[in-house]
Amino acid sequence: YDDIGSNRYQFMLEGFDSDWSNWTDETKKDYTGLSEGDYTFRVRAQNIYHHLSGEAR
C-alpha cells in the first residue's frame, strides 16, 4: 500500500512569488498583502517514490 500522507507539494503564485516554495506536506497555502492584479496559482506534487505530478493551475 502507498502512504498518500507522504505526498509533498510545491506552490507558486505567479505575479507574487519569484520561485517555487520549498517542498511541504501542507495541502493549503495562504497569501496575505496581495495588491490588486492578476495572479496564477500553480501547484505540483511529489509522491513517496519522488515521482512528480503534472502541474495544476
mmCIF file of N, CA and C in Angstrom:
data_model
loop_
_atom_site.group_PDB
_atom_site.id
_atom_site.type_symbol
_atom_site.label_atom_id
_atom_site.label_comp_id
_atom_site.label_asym_id
_atom_site.label_seq_id
_atom_site.Cartn_x
_atom_site.Cartn_y
_atom_site.Cartn_z
ATOM 1 N N TYR A 1 0.842 -1.177 0.000
ATOM 2 C CA TYR A 1 0.000 0.000 0.000
ATOM 3 C C TYR A 1 0.876 1.225 0.000
ATOM 4 N N ASP A 2 0.428 2.266 -0.653
ATOM 5 C CA ASP A 2 1.181 3.514 -0.753
ATOM 6 C C ASP A 2 0.637 4.515 0.248
ATOM 7 N N ASP A 3 1.520 5.132 0.986
ATOM 8 C CA ASP A 3 1.139 6.111 2.003
ATOM 9 C C ASP A 3 0.937 7.471 1.345
ATOM 10 N N ILE A 4 -0.334 7.802 1.040
ATOM 11 C CA ILE A 4 -0.589 9.097 0.392
ATOM 12 C C ILE A 4 -0.272 10.262 1.320
ATOM 13 N N GLY A 5 -0.152 9.995 2.617
ATOM 14 C CA GLY A 5 0.240 11.034 3.556
ATOM 15 C C GLY A 5 1.679 11.469 3.369
ATOM 16 N N SER A 6 2.425 10.725 2.568
ATOM 17 C CA SER A 6 3.817 11.079 2.294
ATOM 18 C C SER A 6 3.957 11.992 1.083
ATOM 19 N N ASN A 7 2.852 12.335 0.444
ATOM 20 C CA ASN A 7 2.908 13.271 -0.677
ATOM 21 C C ASN A 7 3.396 14.625 -0.192
ATOM 22 N N ARG A 8 4.164 15.290 -1.050
ATOM 23 C CA ARG A 8 4.656 16.629 -0.739
ATOM 24 C C ARG A 8 4.282 17.554 -1.886
ATOM 25 N N TYR A 9 4.241 18.843 -1.588
ATOM 26 C CA TYR A 9 3.714 19.815 -2.543
ATOM 27 C C TYR A 9 4.624 21.031 -2.635
ATOM 28 N N GLN A 10 4.593 21.661 -3.803
ATOM 29 C CA GLN A 10 5.230 22.957 -4.010
ATOM 30 C C GLN A 10 4.185 23.892 -4.591
ATOM 31 N N PHE A 11 4.283 25.155 -4.205
ATOM 32 C CA PHE A 11 3.333 26.169 -4.646
ATOM 33 C C PHE A 11 4.079 27.357 -5.239
ATOM 34 N N MET A 12 3.412 28.048 -6.137
ATOM 35 C CA MET A 12 3.931 29.314 -6.650
ATOM 36 C C MET A 12 2.746 30.171 -7.083
ATOM 37 N N LEU A 13 2.788 31.424 -6.709
ATOM 38 C CA LEU A 13 1.785 32.373 -7.163
ATOM 39 C C LEU A 13 2.472 33.310 -8.150
ATOM 40 N N GLU A 14 2.223 33.071 -9.445
ATOM 41 C CA GLU A 14 2.826 33.924 -10.476
ATOM 42 C C GLU A 14 2.329 35.350 -10.304
ATOM 43 N N GLY A 15 3.245 36.274 -10.380
ATOM 44 C CA GLY A 15 2.928 37.676 -10.158
ATOM 45 C C GLY A 15 3.221 38.109 -8.737
ATOM 46 N N PHE A 16 3.610 37.135 -7.882
ATOM 47 C CA PHE A 16 3.939 37.436 -6.491
ATOM 48 C C PHE A 16 5.226 36.718 -6.073
ATOM 49 N N ASP A 17 5.257 35.398 -6.212
ATOM 50 C CA ASP A 17 6.439 34.607 -5.844
ATOM 51 C C ASP A 17 7.453 34.625 -6.981
ATOM 52 N N SER A 18 8.728 34.638 -6.629
ATOM 53 C CA SER A 18 9.774 34.616 -7.654
ATOM 54 C C SER A 18 10.225 33.197 -7.986
ATOM 55 N N ASP A 19 9.849 32.219 -7.157
ATOM 56 C CA ASP A 19 10.258 30.834 -7.379
ATOM 57 C C ASP A 19 9.279 29.915 -6.656
ATOM 58 N N TRP A 20 9.410 28.623 -6.895
ATOM 59 C CA TRP A 20 8.586 27.635 -6.200
ATOM 60 C C TRP A 20 8.905 27.648 -4.707
ATOM 61 N N SER A 21 7.909 27.302 -3.893
ATOM 62 C CA SER A 21 8.121 27.156 -2.453
ATOM 63 C C SER A 21 8.979 25.923 -2.194
ATOM 64 N N ASN A 22 9.446 25.774 -0.976
ATOM 65 C CA ASN A 22 10.089 24.530 -0.571
ATOM 66 C C ASN A 22 9.036 23.429 -0.551
ATOM 67 N N TRP A 23 9.459 22.183 -0.678
ATOM 68 C CA TRP A 23 8.522 21.061 -0.585
ATOM 69 C C TRP A 23 7.922 21.012 0.814
ATOM 70 N N THR A 24 6.620 20.737 0.898
ATOM 71 C CA THR A 24 5.913 20.687 2.173
ATOM 72 C C THR A 24 4.811 19.641 2.112
ATOM 73 N N ASP A 25 4.384 19.166 3.273
ATOM 74 C CA ASP A 25 3.240 18.245 3.310
ATOM 75 C C ASP A 25 1.929 18.998 3.514
ATOM 76 N N GLU A 26 2.003 20.328 3.619
ATOM 77 C CA GLU A 26 0.793 21.150 3.749
ATOM 78 C C GLU A 26 -0.009 21.104 2.450
ATOM 79 N N THR A 27 -1.320 20.995 2.582
ATOM 80 C CA THR A 27 -2.180 20.913 1.396
ATOM 81 C C THR A 27 -2.908 22.226 1.126
ATOM 82 N N LYS A 28 -2.492 23.287 1.813
ATOM 83 C CA LYS A 28 -3.082 24.597 1.552
ATOM 84 C C LYS A 28 -1.988 25.650 1.626
ATOM 85 N N LYS A 29 -2.260 26.795 1.026
ATOM 86 C CA LYS A 29 -1.307 27.900 1.025
ATOM 87 C C LYS A 29 -2.083 29.196 1.176
ATOM 88 N N ASP A 30 -1.698 30.011 2.131
ATOM 89 C CA ASP A 30 -2.336 31.304 2.358
ATOM 90 C C ASP A 30 -1.426 32.413 1.843
ATOM 91 N N TYR A 31 -2.032 33.418 1.257
ATOM 92 C CA TYR A 31 -1.316 34.618 0.834
ATOM 93 C C TYR A 31 -2.016 35.823 1.448
ATOM 94 N N THR A 32 -1.226 36.749 1.973
ATOM 95 C CA THR A 32 -1.766 37.995 2.508
ATOM 96 C C THR A 32 -0.999 39.156 1.884
ATOM 97 N N GLY A 33 -1.602 40.310 1.920
ATOM 98 C CA GLY A 33 -0.929 41.512 1.435
ATOM 99 C C GLY A 33 -0.798 41.580 -0.074
ATOM 100 N N LEU A 34 -1.687 40.899 -0.790
ATOM 101 C CA LEU A 34 -1.626 40.951 -2.250
ATOM 102 C C LEU A 34 -2.217 42.262 -2.760
ATOM 103 N N SER A 35 -1.523 42.871 -3.687
ATOM 104 C CA SER A 35 -2.057 44.053 -4.358
ATOM 105 C C SER A 35 -3.069 43.612 -5.400
ATOM 106 N N GLU A 36 -3.923 44.541 -5.800
ATOM 107 C CA GLU A 36 -4.868 44.250 -6.872
ATOM 108 C C GLU A 36 -4.084 43.895 -8.130
ATOM 109 N N GLY A 37 -4.529 42.872 -8.829
ATOM 110 C CA GLY A 37 -3.840 42.466 -10.049
ATOM 111 C C GLY A 37 -4.208 41.064 -10.462
ATOM 112 N N ASP A 38 -3.514 40.561 -11.456
ATOM 113 C CA ASP A 38 -3.745 39.216 -11.973
ATOM 114 C C ASP A 38 -2.663 38.280 -11.452
ATOM 115 N N TYR A 39 -3.072 37.132 -10.948
ATOM 116 C CA TYR A 39 -2.168 36.128 -10.412
ATOM 117 C C TYR A 39 -2.588 34.760 -10.934
ATOM 118 N N THR A 40 -1.631 33.857 -11.040
ATOM 119 C CA THR A 40 -1.914 32.466 -11.373
ATOM 120 C C THR A 40 -1.314 31.596 -10.287
ATOM 121 N N PHE A 41 -2.164 30.803 -9.616
ATOM 122 C CA PHE A 41 -1.699 29.888 -8.579
ATOM 123 C C PHE A 41 -1.301 28.578 -9.233
ATOM 124 N N ARG A 42 -0.089 28.129 -8.955
ATOM 125 C CA ARG A 42 0.434 26.890 -9.520
ATOM 126 C C ARG A 42 0.795 25.943 -8.381
ATOM 127 N N VAL A 43 0.553 24.660 -8.582
ATOM 128 C CA VAL A 43 0.901 23.650 -7.578
ATOM 129 C C VAL A 43 1.347 22.386 -8.292
ATOM 130 N N ARG A 44 2.290 21.690 -7.678
ATOM 131 C CA ARG A 44 2.712 20.379 -8.173
ATOM 132 C C ARG A 44 2.980 19.490 -6.968
ATOM 133 N N ALA A 45 2.959 18.186 -7.196
ATOM 134 C CA ALA A 45 3.087 17.226 -6.099
ATOM 135 C C ALA A 45 4.181 16.212 -6.403
ATOM 136 N N GLN A 46 4.663 15.616 -5.326
ATOM 137 C CA GLN A 46 5.666 14.560 -5.415
ATOM 138 C C GLN A 46 5.216 13.447 -4.481
ATOM 139 N N ASN A 47 5.199 12.199 -4.983
ATOM 140 C CA ASN A 47 4.748 11.104 -4.132
ATOM 141 C C ASN A 47 5.909 10.476 -3.371
ATOM 142 N N ILE A 48 5.607 9.421 -2.646
ATOM 143 C CA ILE A 48 6.593 8.745 -1.801
ATOM 144 C C ILE A 48 7.783 8.226 -2.612
ATOM 145 N N TYR A 49 7.562 7.983 -3.912
ATOM 146 C CA TYR A 49 8.621 7.473 -4.787
ATOM 147 C C TYR A 49 9.332 8.591 -5.551
ATOM 148 N N HIS A 50 9.053 9.825 -5.182
ATOM 149 C CA HIS A 50 9.660 11.024 -5.779
ATOM 150 C C HIS A 50 9.229 11.254 -7.227
ATOM 151 N N HIS A 51 8.106 10.668 -7.637
ATOM 152 C CA HIS A 51 7.553 10.945 -8.961
ATOM 153 C C HIS A 51 6.790 12.268 -8.897
ATOM 154 N N LEU A 52 7.046 13.141 -9.853
ATOM 155 C CA LEU A 52 6.382 14.443 -9.887
ATOM 156 C C LEU A 52 5.077 14.360 -10.656
ATOM 157 N N SER A 53 4.086 15.056 -10.154
ATOM 158 C CA SER A 53 2.808 15.159 -10.861
ATOM 159 C C SER A 53 2.932 16.199 -11.961
ATOM 160 N N GLY A 54 1.938 16.254 -12.788
ATOM 161 C CA GLY A 54 1.817 17.382 -13.688
ATOM 162 C C GLY A 54 1.452 18.608 -12.868
ATOM 163 N N GLU A 55 1.700 19.746 -13.421
ATOM 164 C CA GLU A 55 1.407 20.996 -12.719
ATOM 165 C C GLU A 55 -0.059 21.371 -12.884
ATOM 166 N N ALA A 56 -0.674 21.803 -11.799
ATOM 167 C CA ALA A 56 -2.054 22.304 -11.849
ATOM 168 C C ALA A 56 -2.015 23.813 -11.703
ATOM 169 N N ARG A 57 -2.928 24.472 -12.412
ATOM 170 C CA ARG A 57 -3.042 25.938 -12.346
ATOM 171 C C ARG A 57 -4.448 26.307 -11.986
#
